[in-house]
XYZ file of C-alpha atoms in Angstrom:
442
model
C -116.428 36.154 184.108
C -119.831 35.981 185.668
C -122.304 38.912 186.264
C -121.321 38.722 189.879
C -117.216 38.447 189.296
C -117.680 41.390 186.897
C -118.906 43.749 189.232
C -115.831 43.191 191.015
C -113.579 44.944 188.293
C -113.489 48.345 188.723
C -112.486 50.951 186.037
C -113.393 54.061 188.037
C -111.193 52.690 190.994
C -108.446 52.485 188.753
C -108.730 55.734 187.085
C -109.067 57.694 190.656
C -105.667 55.584 191.512
C -104.203 56.811 188.475
C -101.770 59.220 189.933
C -99.919 59.444 186.427
C -102.938 61.535 185.210
C -103.640 65.320 185.748
C -106.303 65.800 188.435
C -108.223 67.546 185.551
C -108.303 64.332 183.117
C -108.615 62.091 186.120
C -112.146 64.189 186.920
C -113.333 64.036 183.635
C -112.450 60.544 183.129
C -114.001 59.389 186.450
C -117.016 61.741 185.703
C -117.610 59.753 182.407
C -117.366 56.525 183.744
C -119.765 57.382 187.075
C -122.252 59.387 185.060
C -123.088 56.444 182.355
C -122.968 53.910 185.738
C -125.500 56.228 187.291
C -127.735 56.871 184.509
C -127.629 53.231 183.275
C -129.200 52.546 186.785
C -131.334 55.866 187.738
C -132.845 55.977 184.040
C -134.833 52.750 184.225
C -135.254 52.995 187.974
C -137.038 56.580 187.784
C -139.050 55.464 184.925
C -140.315 53.148 187.024
C -140.635 54.615 189.977
C -142.742 57.725 188.313
C -145.576 55.108 186.611
C -145.787 53.647 190.130
C -146.487 56.996 191.474
C -148.735 58.026 188.560
C -150.422 54.963 189.152
C -151.600 56.366 192.216
C -151.787 59.669 191.365
C -154.314 59.122 188.365
C -156.645 56.985 190.978
C -156.596 60.727 192.825
C -157.125 62.262 189.829
C -159.998 60.153 188.365
C -161.392 60.556 191.739
C -161.096 64.187 192.277
C -163.091 64.791 189.002
C -166.020 63.476 190.966
C -165.937 66.269 193.282
C -163.922 67.946 196.086
C -165.395 65.604 198.806
C -163.642 62.584 196.714
C -160.658 64.479 195.989
C -159.989 65.166 199.584
C -161.204 61.753 200.471
C -158.572 59.934 198.341
C -155.668 62.183 199.414
C -156.787 61.844 202.997
C -156.586 57.805 202.369
C -153.514 58.040 200.459
C -151.307 60.592 202.280
C -152.879 59.963 205.746
C -153.473 56.061 206.114
C -151.833 54.245 202.918
C -148.776 56.454 203.344
C -148.424 54.293 206.900
C -147.968 51.173 205.230
C -146.070 52.398 202.390
C -143.385 53.989 204.995
C -142.994 50.668 207.316
C -143.115 48.029 204.637
C -140.496 50.109 202.466
C -138.701 51.289 205.196
C -138.463 47.195 206.183
C -137.291 46.400 202.771
C -134.781 48.912 202.537
C -132.545 46.622 204.673
C -132.452 44.054 201.619
C -130.917 46.961 199.623
C -128.253 47.609 201.879
C -127.577 43.412 202.500
C -128.081 42.598 198.849
C -126.003 45.289 197.279
C -123.149 44.670 199.682
C -123.673 40.743 199.074
C -123.628 41.119 195.445
C -120.512 43.414 195.649
C -118.583 41.088 197.451
C -119.214 38.071 195.233
C -122.380 35.999 197.210
C -124.537 35.722 194.962
C -126.627 32.798 197.023
C -127.803 35.135 199.576
C -129.564 37.625 197.384
C -132.395 35.208 197.053
C -132.290 34.644 200.785
C -132.546 38.159 201.951
C -135.447 38.972 199.459
C -137.163 35.792 200.859
C -136.856 36.560 204.680
C -137.636 40.129 204.009
C -141.277 39.086 202.327
C -141.565 36.843 205.155
C -141.227 39.613 207.735
C -143.481 42.345 205.464
C -146.258 39.792 205.053
C -146.539 39.458 208.823
C -146.223 43.237 209.438
C -149.046 43.648 206.699
C -151.559 41.717 208.919
C -150.925 43.931 211.825
C -151.465 47.102 209.347
C -154.861 45.226 208.054
C -156.342 45.840 211.262
C -155.089 49.657 211.166
C -157.225 49.594 207.589
C -160.244 48.110 208.790
C -160.673 50.683 211.808
C -159.711 53.755 209.605
C -162.975 55.425 209.860
C -163.156 55.859 213.615
C -159.415 56.707 213.947
C -159.877 59.665 211.709
C -162.829 60.826 213.307
C -160.641 60.645 216.590
C -158.036 62.567 214.815
C -160.474 65.143 214.536
C -161.445 64.804 210.425
C -165.141 65.528 209.586
C -167.500 62.571 209.910
C -168.391 62.925 205.962
C -164.437 63.096 204.668
C -163.691 60.395 207.619
C -166.514 58.121 206.013
C -165.026 58.626 202.039
C -161.702 58.180 203.183
C -162.240 54.867 204.853
C -164.556 53.429 201.711
C -161.321 54.223 199.923
C -158.927 52.607 202.573
C -161.109 49.356 202.343
C -160.399 48.945 198.881
C -156.465 49.322 199.416
C -156.308 46.268 201.868
C -154.820 43.668 198.999
C -152.326 46.453 198.265
C -150.810 46.135 201.666
C -149.690 42.249 200.516
C -148.614 43.523 197.220
C -146.378 46.251 198.914
C -144.942 43.178 201.104
C -143.985 41.002 198.046
C -143.116 43.867 195.987
C -140.479 45.788 197.841
C -138.222 42.982 198.210
C -138.414 41.912 194.880
C -137.340 45.585 193.741
C -134.564 45.741 196.145
C -133.326 42.357 194.740
C -133.005 43.587 191.344
C -131.765 46.787 192.148
C -128.994 45.201 193.994
C -127.732 43.460 190.869
C -128.288 46.734 188.423
C -131.365 45.123 187.001
C -133.461 48.033 186.609
C -134.829 48.095 182.871
C -137.570 45.055 183.483
C -139.399 47.007 186.082
C -139.677 49.956 183.599
C -141.221 48.021 180.945
C -143.720 46.540 183.429
C -144.714 49.453 185.313
C -145.592 51.041 181.737
C -147.905 48.105 181.006
C -149.515 48.149 184.275
C -150.194 51.745 184.020
C -152.070 51.253 180.678
C -153.948 48.984 182.534
C -154.867 50.780 185.250
C -155.836 53.763 183.128
C -158.499 51.609 181.394
C -160.036 49.739 184.329
C -159.769 52.702 186.490
C -162.086 54.586 183.659
C -164.279 51.411 183.427
C -164.432 50.841 187.244
C -165.213 54.651 188.828
C -167.145 56.276 185.463
C -168.740 53.103 183.248
C -169.377 50.869 186.625
C -169.881 53.923 188.701
C -168.383 52.126 191.716
C -167.053 55.655 192.875
C -163.933 55.811 195.603
C -164.319 52.022 196.591
C -163.568 51.191 192.548
C -160.976 53.090 192.132
C -158.835 51.890 195.138
C -159.852 48.237 194.180
C -158.126 48.816 190.773
C -155.403 50.535 192.558
C -154.617 47.291 194.411
C -154.976 45.054 191.380
C -152.555 47.239 189.541
C -149.992 46.885 192.029
C -150.695 43.163 192.229
C -150.252 42.980 188.442
C -146.498 44.691 188.699
C -145.475 42.424 191.405
C -146.541 38.967 189.529
C -144.695 40.265 186.420
C -141.654 41.151 188.525
C -141.496 37.597 190.260
C -142.292 35.896 186.806
C -138.992 37.668 185.354
C -137.087 36.685 188.141
C -137.617 32.974 187.789
C -137.473 32.970 184.267
C -134.680 35.330 183.650
C -131.166 34.109 183.108
C -129.599 37.197 184.413
C -131.043 35.704 188.057
C -129.820 32.261 187.830
C -126.844 32.838 190.413
C -129.076 34.637 192.799
C -132.319 33.220 192.603
C -132.367 29.250 193.371
C -135.821 28.916 194.434
C -137.984 29.193 197.560
C -135.564 27.988 200.654
C -136.785 27.189 204.128
C -133.706 29.321 205.370
C -136.069 32.270 204.749
C -137.976 31.388 208.076
C -134.509 31.119 209.937
C -132.620 33.903 211.804
C -135.483 36.043 211.202
C -134.840 37.816 214.623
C -131.512 39.282 213.411
C -133.153 40.089 210.556
C -136.019 41.862 211.872
C -133.539 44.038 213.987
C -131.769 45.201 211.031
C -135.127 45.807 209.107
C -136.635 47.750 211.984
C -133.596 50.281 211.766
C -134.527 50.710 208.085
C -138.283 51.180 208.638
C -137.709 53.692 211.510
C -135.476 55.956 209.252
C -138.019 55.813 206.345
C -141.075 55.826 208.359
C -139.989 59.448 210.641
C -139.668 60.724 207.026
C -142.830 59.130 205.323
C -144.924 59.898 208.314
C -144.103 63.175 208.562
C -145.946 64.398 205.458
C -149.092 62.120 206.779
C -148.861 64.099 209.689
C -149.001 67.240 207.343
C -152.331 65.941 205.816
C -153.794 65.005 208.855
C -152.947 68.411 210.316
C -154.416 70.003 206.864
C -157.387 68.437 207.901
C -158.174 70.321 210.902
C -157.824 73.836 209.161
C -160.509 76.306 208.314
C -162.041 75.313 204.981
C -160.512 71.480 205.521
C -161.428 70.398 201.825
C -159.993 73.492 200.205
C -156.514 73.085 202.314
C -156.381 69.181 201.986
C -157.095 69.663 198.076
C -154.559 72.047 197.370
C -152.120 70.489 199.878
C -152.420 66.925 197.868
C -152.044 68.854 194.408
C -148.758 70.375 195.692
C -147.399 67.343 197.579
C -148.414 64.936 194.661
C -146.498 67.268 192.300
C -143.480 67.262 195.102
C -143.970 63.469 194.451
C -143.505 63.292 191.194
C -140.399 65.396 191.756
C -138.981 63.190 194.653
C -139.286 59.807 192.729
C -136.843 61.496 189.967
C -134.566 61.832 193.405
C -135.782 58.168 194.402
C -134.504 56.828 190.907
C -131.138 58.648 191.892
C -131.654 57.292 195.585
C -131.447 53.882 194.578
C -128.741 54.036 192.063
C -126.703 55.859 194.801
C -127.496 53.063 197.225
C -126.619 50.321 194.651
C -123.591 52.004 193.657
C -122.224 52.825 197.216
C -123.081 49.326 198.532
C -121.354 47.278 195.348
C -118.491 49.295 195.516
C -117.880 48.906 199.342
C -118.533 45.266 199.180
C -115.898 44.991 196.231
C -113.547 47.209 198.641
C -113.568 50.406 196.386
C -113.709 53.176 198.895
C -112.893 55.736 196.430
C -114.933 54.557 193.887
C -118.042 54.899 196.832
C -117.168 58.038 197.400
C -117.053 59.842 194.126
C -120.109 58.214 193.484
C -121.643 60.418 196.464
C -120.698 63.732 195.213
C -121.678 62.758 191.451
C -124.969 61.713 192.343
C -125.689 64.536 194.576
C -124.464 67.175 192.218
C -126.450 65.551 189.373
C -129.851 65.464 191.201
C -129.766 68.548 192.596
C -129.044 70.311 188.895
C -132.406 68.368 187.755
C -134.391 69.463 190.921
C -133.589 73.279 189.864
C -135.024 72.744 186.601
C -138.113 71.113 188.043
C -138.481 74.172 190.726
C -138.383 76.617 187.617
C -141.079 74.781 185.701
C -143.260 74.625 188.753
C -143.421 78.309 188.767
C -143.948 79.124 185.453
C -147.074 76.973 185.535
C -148.292 77.867 189.025
C -151.316 79.274 187.562
C -152.676 76.536 185.700
C -151.135 73.544 186.629
C -153.650 72.315 189.433
C -156.334 72.193 186.533
C -155.085 68.819 185.781
C -156.477 67.410 189.342
C -159.933 69.713 189.594
C -161.361 72.633 188.143
C -162.202 74.418 191.288
C -161.138 78.019 190.973
C -160.479 78.382 194.696
C -158.202 75.462 194.739
C -156.374 76.652 191.855
C -156.085 79.908 193.599
C -154.446 77.931 196.728
C -151.950 75.959 194.945
C -150.644 79.148 193.068
C -150.098 80.845 196.462
C -148.201 77.632 197.737
C -145.888 77.434 194.653
C -142.845 79.116 195.929
C -142.651 77.219 198.796
C -143.528 73.978 196.633
C -140.532 75.117 194.328
C -138.388 75.126 197.614
C -139.220 71.823 198.938
C -138.334 70.569 195.313
C -134.846 72.235 195.581
C -134.416 70.001 198.910
C -136.284 66.966 197.733
C -133.069 66.911 195.137
C -130.831 66.319 197.761
C -131.993 64.096 200.773
C -133.331 61.283 198.900
C -130.147 60.738 197.457
C -128.023 61.255 200.573
C -130.402 58.777 202.222
C -129.787 56.277 199.481
C -126.059 56.836 200.418
C -126.531 55.989 204.103
C -128.655 52.710 203.228
C -125.869 51.161 200.720
C -123.392 51.997 203.895
C -125.676 50.634 206.407
C -126.352 53.957 208.364
C -130.122 53.805 208.666
C -129.968 54.699 212.482
C -128.393 57.812 211.850
C -130.521 59.002 209.343
C -133.224 58.314 211.958
C -131.682 60.332 214.368
C -131.520 63.333 211.857
C -135.095 62.779 210.857
C -136.292 62.856 214.361
C -134.605 66.179 215.095
C -135.470 68.264 211.884
C -139.052 67.063 211.129
C -140.671 66.295 214.994
C -138.155 68.773 217.319
C -138.199 71.608 214.832
C -140.506 71.343 211.595
C -143.698 70.252 212.770
C -144.103 71.957 215.919
C -143.293 75.194 214.358
C -145.553 74.914 211.479
C -148.388 74.265 213.659
C -147.777 77.116 215.888
C -147.596 79.150 212.556
C -150.682 77.417 210.905
C -152.675 77.378 213.733
C -151.687 80.230 216.397
C -150.696 82.997 213.648
C -153.620 81.550 211.023
C -151.012 81.131 208.438
C -152.794 78.687 207.014
C -151.635 75.152 204.957
C -148.723 76.886 203.637
C -146.706 77.212 206.664
C -147.600 73.775 207.816
C -146.153 72.053 204.985
C -143.228 74.166 204.086
C-alpha cells in the first residue's frame, strides 16, 4: 500500500465505532492512538517552529546587546514591519494547508505539488508589492508617530529583510506541502543546522565586522533562504515525495484567480491575528518612555512567541489530522482529534505560565542588561502568564478551522475580539487612564 493509500485506513475510526468496547476502554485506546499521531506530527513541527523563531529572536538578542536603541529598533522592525509580510504570506499559504491536507486524505497525490506551486507563484507576486512597503518603512514609521531616531534605525534593519520576503514566499508553501504528508522531521533537522549557522554568521556580521543592525537583518534573510533551499532539495531528492512532487508544471499558472480567492480568505484569517500584535508594537512606541515600553513589550512578546510556537506545532498537527481525516471520510476521528489536541496544548501552556511567573525577575537579562527594562518586564509577567494560557488554545483551534476550510469564520471572530473590543479598550486604558504598556498588550 502506498503512503497515500495508507492514510485512508484509520484504526482510530475503527476504535471509535466499536460498540463492543466499553466507553472507558474505547476512550483509552482512541487517546493512545491519537496522542501517538499528534506527537509524531507536533514534536518535529514544534522543534522546527521553535528553531525558526529562535533564529529571529537571536538576531534581536544580538542587536539588543548593542544598546536599548538597537533593541527597540530591531523589535519595531520585526514586530511592526516584518510581521506584516509574515502575516500576509503565511496566511495566504494556509490555503495550501487545507487543500493539500484534504487532497492527501482523498488519495489525490498529484494535486499536492500543483497546489504548492500555485501558492508560491501568488506569494512571490505579493512579495513584490510588500517590498515597496519595506522601502518606504522610514517615512511610514515617522508618519505613525515613532521618533526619528527609532524610525531611522528600524528602517535600516528592515532594508536587510527584503530578501527574507521571497524566502517566505517559497518556504511557506513548501512547509505546508510537507506537513500535509506528515513529513515534519526533516524540517526540524534543517532548522537545527540553519540555527547553528545563523549564530556564527550573526556574531561575525554584528560584532566582528561591525555591520550592526543591517548585518543582523541580512544574516537573518540568508538563514531563511538556507532553510528554504534545503527543504526544496529534500522534496526533489526524497522518495517520500515521489508521488506528490513530479516537477514544475505550467498548470501552476492556471486557475490562479480561484486559488487567489481561497488564499485571500486564508490571509485575512491570519493577518487579523498577526496585525493585532503589530498594532500593539506601534502603539507602544507612542507611549511615554517609548524605548522602555518597546523593549519590555518586545521581551514579553518574544517569550509569548516561544510558547505560541509550541502551540503552532499543535496547530499544524491539528490541521493535518483534521484535514486528512475529513478527506478520508472519517468524521469521528476528526472530532476526537480536535478535543485531544486542544486539551494537550492547554496543559502544556499551563506549565509554561508557571515557569514565567517563577522567573519573572531575571528572565529579561537574557535580552538586555538594563535594570529599568527588567523591572518593567517583571510587572508585565502576570499578564504575560494569562496570555500564554490563552495562546495554548487559540492557535490549535485555528488549525482545526484551517483543516475544515473555515478561514472566513475565524476572520470574523478575530475582527470582533481584536479590533472591536481589544485594541480600542487597550488604547483607552493605556493613554487616557495612563496604565501604560501592560493594558495595551494584555
